[in-house]
Structures are given as structure tokens and as C-alpha cells.
């Protein structure tokens, strides 16, 4: 089951999408949907500060180890009906995390998904790829991916997306994960989550730019564009080859309309914006969409659909 997003741009789950006020700002922007921060079973404060570095003048992008700060799924269940009043799809991102009740991760996803569907969300985005928790992300283990998808797809009827890590240097794992996805009715794959285990240093202070996890965190922004394009294209080609009706949503490195066009050419049907939204605020969505439309007109296309997956060989 698919979900139509128009314009085909949303915020990426995470940046400025935790509180109702932040989500309302997204609702009032030019996005085609509202995507929440990943919600967990228990509310979480997240990691100690400084945990986010996002300076435009750095040119690289953003580095974070937020540690999943969020209000907890019961609070989002209350907010979703209010967000729906803005008339665009509400996509609830869900994650698992250690919590006092010791509920196994699969049960956490299942319980949250059921409650959030009931609250009226239009789709779920299963975040299997948080780079900043102590455990290896579920996205790196095909059996765990299967277990979560089996549990959630059994009960839930609304469209389900899956947010994945970059698999660039582990082609065998990419293949195993992609094959696993074919066994489930999922609407889309969102790729990539931030590039894990990256580090940057502020030369003025000679300090690591973030504190948690010894300064290591997930990288977003311009530096990851070619990584994201490769992942989008690999999934797009894989799903085409296997005649799977799974859309690919491109996340990573989009700061100009031309970057979004590259994602569409690589195979994305929707793009999600993270670091740029941090830098520029909600007007980024309007600016990008205007730029995309201008590019289409100037290059003789009448819609984004005509571009999807149309990259040529060199
Ligand atoms: O909250 C985070 O640390 C975080 C999450 Br859940 C995620 O999926 N990706 C990311 O870069 N940071």
C-alpha cells in the first residue's frame, strides 16, 4: 500500500520534530507531510549536550548524537489528531530504545505501532537505524529486521516505511536486507540515516564538536550526498529488478534543488530534508520546491514522476 506525498518533499525525522510547536511549524511549511521525531516507548531526555553540531559555514553538514530525545509514544498519540487538522499526512517515526520496563525491541515496535495507528497517523516510519544507541542498529541484522517487520505488519493496516542505515561498504548485507524487505508489504524505504561513527573537531577550541560517545556521531548534510545517492539507486534498481512495489525516499545531503533532482534521477520518489532544515528553518522547503519546479520547466519536464530513476549511464 502506497502513500501519496505532494509536493514530494518532507522533513527528515529527527531535526526540529520533537515537540508539538516544532511539528506545527512543519505543518505550516510547504512540506507534503509531517514526519515526527522517532518516538519510543518511554519518554527520553536524550544524550548530554553538546550533542548537535550544525553550522552552515562548516560546509560538511551536521554531526549529532542526540540519543533519541522524544516525548514518548503516548504523548504523540495525543498530538496526532491535532496535527492532522493541517490536512497533510502525518507520518509517525518509531524506534526502540532501552527502557525501565525491559520490553523487547520487537514488542516495543508492535505496541507503539498499534497505538499510533489508532491515534490516526497516516503512515508509520520504522526507524531501524539510529546510529547513536549502544546496541548495533536493527538495520544491520536481517533477522532482527524480519522480526520487527513480521510483528508490525501483522497488526497494522496503514502504510509502513522503513528507515535504513547506509550499507555502502557491506554489499552482502545490503542484498540480505533488501531481500528481507521483499517478503513484507511495505510502502517505502527511506535511505539514508546519518552516516555513523563520524568525528569533527573545532579548531578554535581544539575540541571534538559533540560530547556523547567520545565525540562520535551521525553525519548529515552535503558530505553524505553521494553516499545517499548510491543507496537510493541500489534500492531502486533492486526493487525494479524484483518487481516490488516499494518506493524509495531519498534522504541525505540535499541543500539545493539540484541535489533533490539528483535524488529523483537516482530513483527517489520523495525527498526528505534534515540538515538544511536545521540551518535554514521551514522556508527551506518552499525554496527547494520552487527550485525543483523551475529546474523541471527549464529542462522540459512537466513533473517529478518523469525523472524518477531516469539517470543515464555515463
Ligand atoms: O536521536 C538520535 O540520536 C538520532 C536518531 Br534516533 C537517528 O535515527 N539518526 C540520527 O542521526 N540521530
CSV table of C-alpha atoms and ligand atoms in Angstrom, one decimal:
chain,number,residue,atom,x,y,z
A,1,UNK,CA,0.0,0.0,0.0
A,2,UNK,CA,1.5,3.4,-1.0
A,3,UNK,CA,1.1,6.9,0.3
A,4,UNK,CA,0.9,10.0,-1.9
A,5,UNK,CA,3.1,12.9,-0.8
A,6,UNK,CA,2.7,16.2,-2.6
A,7,UNK,CA,4.9,18.1,-3.0
A,8,UNK,CA,7.3,15.2,-2.8
A,9,UNK,CA,9.3,16.8,0.0
A,10,UNK,CA,9.1,16.2,3.7
A,11,UNK,CA,11.2,17.0,6.7
A,12,UNK,CA,13.5,14.1,7.7
A,13,UNK,CA,12.6,12.5,11.0
A,14,UNK,CA,14.7,14.0,13.8
A,15,UNK,CA,15.7,17.6,13.3
A,16,UNK,CA,13.2,20.0,14.9
A,17,UNK,CA,10.4,17.5,15.0
A,18,UNK,CA,10.1,16.6,18.7
A,19,UNK,CA,7.6,18.9,20.3
A,20,UNK,CA,4.1,20.0,19.2
A,21,UNK,CA,5.4,23.5,18.5
A,22,UNK,CA,8.1,22.1,16.2
A,23,UNK,CA,5.7,19.8,14.4
A,24,UNK,CA,3.2,22.6,14.0
A,25,UNK,CA,5.9,24.7,12.2
A,26,UNK,CA,6.5,21.8,9.8
A,27,UNK,CA,2.7,21.5,9.3
A,28,UNK,CA,2.6,25.2,8.3
A,29,UNK,CA,5.5,24.9,5.9
A,30,UNK,CA,5.5,23.8,2.3
A,31,UNK,CA,6.2,20.1,3.1
A,32,UNK,CA,4.0,17.4,1.6
A,33,UNK,CA,3.8,15.6,5.0
A,34,UNK,CA,4.7,16.0,8.7
A,35,UNK,CA,7.3,13.4,9.9
A,36,UNK,CA,7.8,13.2,13.7
A,37,UNK,CA,11.0,12.5,15.6
A,38,UNK,CA,11.3,8.8,16.3
A,39,UNK,CA,9.1,8.0,19.3
A,40,UNK,CA,10.0,5.4,21.9
A,41,UNK,CA,8.0,3.5,24.5
A,42,UNK,CA,9.3,5.7,27.3
A,43,UNK,CA,9.9,9.4,27.0
A,44,UNK,CA,13.6,10.2,26.7
A,45,UNK,CA,15.8,13.2,27.6
A,46,UNK,CA,18.5,12.0,25.1
A,47,UNK,CA,22.2,12.4,25.5
A,48,UNK,CA,24.1,15.2,27.3
A,49,UNK,CA,24.9,18.5,25.5
A,50,UNK,CA,26.7,19.4,23.3
A,51,UNK,CA,25.1,16.7,21.2
A,52,UNK,CA,24.3,18.5,17.9
A,53,UNK,CA,26.7,20.5,15.7
A,54,UNK,CA,25.2,22.0,12.6
A,55,UNK,CA,27.0,25.1,11.2
A,56,UNK,CA,26.5,26.1,7.7
A,57,UNK,CA,29.9,27.6,7.5
A,58,UNK,CA,31.4,24.2,8.2
A,59,UNK,CA,30.3,23.1,4.7
A,60,UNK,CA,30.4,19.5,5.8
A,61,UNK,CA,27.0,19.3,7.3
A,62,UNK,CA,25.7,18.3,10.8
A,63,UNK,CA,27.0,15.8,13.3
A,64,UNK,CA,24.7,14.5,16.1
A,65,UNK,CA,24.5,12.2,18.9
A,66,UNK,CA,21.0,13.2,20.1
A,67,UNK,CA,20.3,9.9,21.8
A,68,UNK,CA,16.6,9.8,20.8
A,69,UNK,CA,15.1,12.7,22.8
A,70,UNK,CA,11.3,12.4,22.5
A,71,UNK,CA,8.1,12.8,24.4
A,72,UNK,CA,7.2,9.1,24.4
A,73,UNK,CA,4.6,7.5,22.1
A,74,UNK,CA,1.7,8.2,24.5
A,75,UNK,CA,2.2,11.9,24.2
A,76,UNK,CA,2.5,11.7,20.3
A,77,UNK,CA,-0.8,9.6,20.3
A,78,UNK,CA,-2.4,12.7,21.8
A,79,UNK,CA,-0.8,15.2,19.4
A,80,UNK,CA,-1.5,13.3,16.1
A,81,UNK,CA,-5.2,14.3,15.9
A,82,UNK,CA,-4.2,18.0,16.3
A,83,UNK,CA,-1.5,17.7,13.6
A,84,UNK,CA,-4.0,16.0,11.2
A,85,UNK,CA,-6.1,19.2,11.3
A,86,UNK,CA,-3.5,20.8,9.0
A,87,UNK,CA,-4.7,18.5,6.2
A,88,UNK,CA,-1.4,16.8,5.3
A,89,UNK,CA,-0.3,13.2,6.0
A,90,UNK,CA,1.2,12.7,9.5
A,91,UNK,CA,4.0,10.1,9.4
A,92,UNK,CA,5.0,8.8,12.8
A,93,UNK,CA,8.5,7.6,13.2
A,94,UNK,CA,9.0,4.8,15.7
A,95,UNK,CA,12.1,3.4,17.3
A,96,UNK,CA,13.0,1.1,20.2
A,97,UNK,CA,15.4,2.0,23.0
A,98,UNK,CA,16.4,0.7,26.4
A,99,UNK,CA,13.6,1.5,28.9
A,100,UNK,CA,12.9,0.6,32.6
A,101,UNK,CA,10.2,-1.9,31.6
A,102,UNK,CA,12.7,-4.1,29.7
A,103,UNK,CA,10.2,-4.8,26.9
A,104,UNK,CA,12.0,-6.5,24.0
A,105,UNK,CA,12.5,-4.2,21.0
A,106,UNK,CA,10.1,-6.1,18.7
A,107,UNK,CA,7.4,-5.7,21.4
A,108,UNK,CA,8.1,-2.0,21.7
A,109,UNK,CA,7.7,-1.5,17.9
A,110,UNK,CA,4.5,-3.6,17.9
A,111,UNK,CA,2.8,-1.8,20.8
A,112,UNK,CA,3.8,1.7,19.7
A,113,UNK,CA,2.7,0.9,16.1
A,114,UNK,CA,-0.8,-0.3,17.2
A,115,UNK,CA,-1.4,2.7,19.5
A,116,UNK,CA,-0.2,5.2,16.9
A,117,UNK,CA,-2.3,3.7,14.1
A,118,UNK,CA,-5.3,4.0,16.4
A,119,UNK,CA,-4.4,7.7,17.1
A,120,UNK,CA,-4.9,8.3,13.4
A,121,UNK,CA,-1.4,8.5,11.9
A,122,UNK,CA,-1.4,8.2,8.1
A,123,UNK,CA,1.8,6.1,7.9
A,124,UNK,CA,4.5,4.7,10.2
A,125,UNK,CA,8.2,5.1,9.5
A,126,UNK,CA,10.0,2.3,11.4
A,127,UNK,CA,13.4,3.8,12.3
A,128,UNK,CA,15.6,0.7,12.4
A,129,UNK,CA,18.8,2.6,12.1
A,130,UNK,CA,19.5,5.0,15.0
A,131,UNK,CA,23.4,5.3,14.9
A,132,UNK,CA,23.6,6.7,18.5
A,133,UNK,CA,22.4,4.0,20.8
A,134,UNK,CA,24.8,1.5,22.4
A,135,UNK,CA,23.4,-1.5,20.5
A,136,UNK,CA,24.1,-2.2,16.9
A,137,UNK,CA,21.1,-0.9,14.9
A,138,UNK,CA,18.4,-3.4,14.0
A,139,UNK,CA,19.0,-2.4,10.3
A,140,UNK,CA,22.4,-4.2,10.4
A,141,UNK,CA,20.8,-7.6,11.2
A,142,UNK,CA,18.5,-9.2,8.7
A,143,UNK,CA,16.9,-11.5,11.3
A,144,UNK,CA,16.0,-8.6,13.5
A,145,UNK,CA,14.6,-6.6,10.6
A,146,UNK,CA,12.5,-9.6,9.8
A,147,UNK,CA,11.3,-10.0,13.4
A,148,UNK,CA,10.2,-6.3,13.6
A,149,UNK,CA,8.5,-6.3,10.2
A,150,UNK,CA,6.7,-9.6,10.9
A,151,UNK,CA,5.3,-8.2,14.2
A,152,UNK,CA,4.3,-4.8,12.9
A,153,UNK,CA,2.9,-5.7,9.5
A,154,UNK,CA,0.7,-8.5,11.1
A,155,UNK,CA,-1.3,-5.9,13.1
A,156,UNK,CA,-1.0,-2.6,11.2
A,157,UNK,CA,-3.0,-1.6,8.1
A,158,UNK,CA,-1.7,1.9,7.4
A,159,UNK,CA,1.4,2.2,5.1
A,160,UNK,CA,4.7,1.4,6.6
A,161,UNK,CA,8.1,2.9,5.7
A,162,UNK,CA,11.5,1.6,6.9
A,163,UNK,CA,14.4,4.0,7.6
A,164,UNK,CA,17.7,2.3,6.9
A,165,UNK,CA,21.4,2.8,7.5
A,166,UNK,CA,23.9,3.3,4.7
A,167,UNK,CA,25.2,-0.2,3.6
A,168,UNK,CA,27.8,1.2,1.2
A,169,UNK,CA,30.8,-0.9,2.3
A,170,UNK,CA,28.8,-4.1,3.1
A,171,UNK,CA,27.3,-5.2,-0.2
A,172,UNK,CA,26.3,-8.6,1.0
A,173,UNK,CA,24.4,-7.1,3.9
A,174,UNK,CA,22.6,-4.7,1.5
A,175,UNK,CA,21.5,-7.7,-0.5
A,176,UNK,CA,20.3,-9.6,2.5
A,177,UNK,CA,18.3,-6.6,3.9
A,178,UNK,CA,16.8,-5.8,0.5
A,179,UNK,CA,15.7,-9.4,0.1
A,180,UNK,CA,14.2,-9.4,3.5
A,181,UNK,CA,12.1,-6.4,2.7
A,182,UNK,CA,10.6,-8.2,-0.4
A,183,UNK,CA,8.7,-10.5,2.0
A,184,UNK,CA,6.7,-7.7,3.5
A,185,UNK,CA,4.1,-5.3,2.4
A,186,UNK,CA,5.9,-2.0,2.9
A,187,UNK,CA,5.3,1.3,1.2
A,188,UNK,CA,8.7,2.8,1.2
A,189,UNK,CA,12.3,2.6,2.2
A,190,UNK,CA,13.9,5.9,3.5
A,191,UNK,CA,17.6,5.9,2.9
A,192,UNK,CA,20.0,7.0,4.4
A,193,UNK,CA,20.0,7.6,8.1
A,194,UNK,CA,23.0,9.7,9.2
A,195,UNK,CA,26.5,8.2,8.4
A,196,UNK,CA,27.5,6.6,11.7
A,197,UNK,CA,30.7,7.0,13.7
A,198,UNK,CA,31.9,10.2,12.3
A,199,UNK,CA,34.0,12.9,14.0
A,200,UNK,CA,34.8,16.6,13.7
A,201,UNK,CA,37.0,19.0,15.5
A,202,UNK,CA,36.6,22.7,16.2
A,203,UNK,CA,40.0,24.2,15.6
A,204,UNK,CA,39.2,27.3,17.7
A,205,UNK,CA,38.9,25.2,20.8
A,206,UNK,CA,40.7,22.1,19.6
A,207,UNK,CA,37.7,20.2,21.0
A,208,UNK,CA,35.5,17.5,19.5
A,209,UNK,CA,32.3,19.2,18.3
A,210,UNK,CA,30.0,16.9,20.3
A,211,UNK,CA,30.4,15.3,23.7
A,212,UNK,CA,28.5,11.9,23.8
A,213,UNK,CA,30.0,8.7,22.7
A,214,UNK,CA,33.5,10.2,22.8
A,215,UNK,CA,32.6,12.7,20.2
A,216,UNK,CA,31.5,10.2,17.5
A,217,UNK,CA,28.1,10.8,15.9
A,218,UNK,CA,25.9,10.6,12.8
A,219,UNK,CA,26.8,12.8,9.9
A,220,UNK,CA,24.2,14.5,7.6
A,221,UNK,CA,24.4,17.3,5.0
A,222,UNK,CA,26.4,17.9,1.9
A,223,UNK,CA,29.2,15.5,2.7
A,224,UNK,CA,26.8,12.5,2.6
A,225,UNK,CA,25.1,13.3,-0.8
A,226,UNK,CA,27.0,10.8,-2.9
A,227,UNK,CA,26.5,8.1,-0.2
A,228,UNK,CA,22.8,8.7,-0.1
A,229,UNK,CA,22.5,8.8,-4.0
A,230,UNK,CA,24.3,5.4,-4.2
A,231,UNK,CA,21.9,3.8,-1.6
A,232,UNK,CA,18.8,5.3,-3.2
A,233,UNK,CA,19.9,4.0,-6.6
A,234,UNK,CA,20.8,0.5,-5.3
A,235,UNK,CA,17.4,0.1,-3.6
A,236,UNK,CA,15.6,1.5,-6.7
A,237,UNK,CA,17.3,-0.9,-9.0
A,238,UNK,CA,16.8,-3.9,-6.7
A,239,UNK,CA,13.1,-3.2,-6.3
A,240,UNK,CA,12.7,-2.7,-10.1
A,241,UNK,CA,14.5,-6.0,-10.8
A,242,UNK,CA,12.3,-7.9,-8.3
A,243,UNK,CA,9.1,-6.1,-9.5
A,244,UNK,CA,8.5,-4.9,-5.9
A,245,UNK,CA,6.1,-2.0,-5.3
A,246,UNK,CA,8.3,-0.4,-2.7
A,247,UNK,CA,9.1,3.3,-3.2
A,248,UNK,CA,12.5,4.7,-2.3
A,249,UNK,CA,12.6,8.0,-0.4
A,250,UNK,CA,15.9,9.8,-0.6
A,251,UNK,CA,17.4,11.4,2.5
A,252,UNK,CA,20.9,12.8,2.7
A,253,UNK,CA,22.8,15.9,1.5
A,254,UNK,CA,20.1,17.9,-0.1
A,255,UNK,CA,20.7,21.6,0.3
A,256,UNK,CA,19.9,22.8,-3.3
A,257,UNK,CA,17.1,22.0,-5.7
A,258,UNK,CA,19.8,20.3,-7.9
A,259,UNK,CA,20.6,17.9,-5.1
A,260,UNK,CA,16.9,16.8,-4.9
A,261,UNK,CA,16.9,16.4,-8.7
A,262,UNK,CA,19.8,14.0,-8.4
A,263,UNK,CA,17.9,12.0,-5.8
A,264,UNK,CA,14.9,11.8,-8.1
A,265,UNK,CA,17.1,10.7,-11.0
A,266,UNK,CA,18.7,8.0,-8.8
A,267,UNK,CA,15.3,6.6,-8.0
A,268,UNK,CA,13.8,8.6,-5.1
A,269,UNK,CA,10.1,9.4,-5.4
A,270,UNK,CA,10.1,11.6,-2.3
A,271,UNK,CA,13.0,13.5,-0.7
A,272,UNK,CA,13.4,14.3,3.0
A,273,UNK,CA,15.3,17.2,4.3
A,274,UNK,CA,17.3,17.2,7.6
A,275,UNK,CA,20.4,19.3,8.0
A,276,UNK,CA,19.2,22.0,5.6
A,277,UNK,CA,16.0,22.4,7.8
A,278,UNK,CA,18.3,22.8,10.8
A,279,UNK,CA,20.2,25.5,9.0
A,280,UNK,CA,17.5,27.4,7.3
A,281,UNK,CA,14.2,26.7,9.0
A,282,UNK,CA,10.9,25.8,7.4
A,283,UNK,CA,11.3,28.2,4.5
A,284,UNK,CA,13.8,25.8,3.1
A,285,UNK,CA,11.0,23.5,1.9
A,286,UNK,CA,9.3,26.3,-0.1
A,287,UNK,CA,12.7,27.4,-1.6
A,288,UNK,CA,13.6,23.8,-2.6
A,289,UNK,CA,10.2,23.1,-4.1
A,290,UNK,CA,10.3,26.3,-6.1
A,291,UNK,CA,13.8,25.4,-7.3
A,292,UNK,CA,12.7,21.9,-8.3
A,293,UNK,CA,9.8,23.2,-10.3
A,294,UNK,CA,12.0,25.8,-12.0
A,295,UNK,CA,14.5,23.1,-13.0
A,296,UNK,CA,11.7,20.9,-14.4
A,297,UNK,CA,10.4,23.7,-16.5
A,298,UNK,CA,13.8,24.8,-17.8
A,299,UNK,CA,14.7,21.2,-18.7
A,300,UNK,CA,11.4,20.3,-20.4
A,301,UNK,CA,9.8,18.1,-17.8
A,302,UNK,CA,6.3,18.5,-16.5
A,303,UNK,CA,6.5,16.5,-13.3
A,304,UNK,CA,8.9,14.9,-10.9
A,305,UNK,CA,7.5,11.4,-11.9
A,306,UNK,CA,9.2,11.8,-15.3
A,307,UNK,CA,12.6,11.9,-13.6
A,308,UNK,CA,12.4,9.1,-11.1
A,309,UNK,CA,15.1,6.5,-11.8
A,310,UNK,CA,16.0,8.1,-15.1
A,311,UNK,CA,19.7,8.5,-14.5
A,312,UNK,CA,21.7,7.6,-17.6
A,313,UNK,CA,24.8,5.5,-17.8
A,314,UNK,CA,28.0,7.5,-18.4
B,1,LIG,O1,18.3,10.7,18.1
B,1,LIG,C1,19.4,10.4,17.5
B,1,LIG,O2,20.5,10.4,18.1
B,1,LIG,C2,19.3,10.1,16.1
B,1,LIG,C3,18.4,9.1,15.6
B,1,LIG,BR1,17.1,8.3,16.6
B,1,LIG,C4,18.5,8.8,14.2
B,1,LIG,O3,17.8,7.9,13.7
B,1,LIG,N1,19.5,9.4,13.5
B,1,LIG,C5,20.3,10.3,14.0
B,1,LIG,O4,21.2,10.8,13.3
B,1,LIG,N2,20.2,10.6,15.3
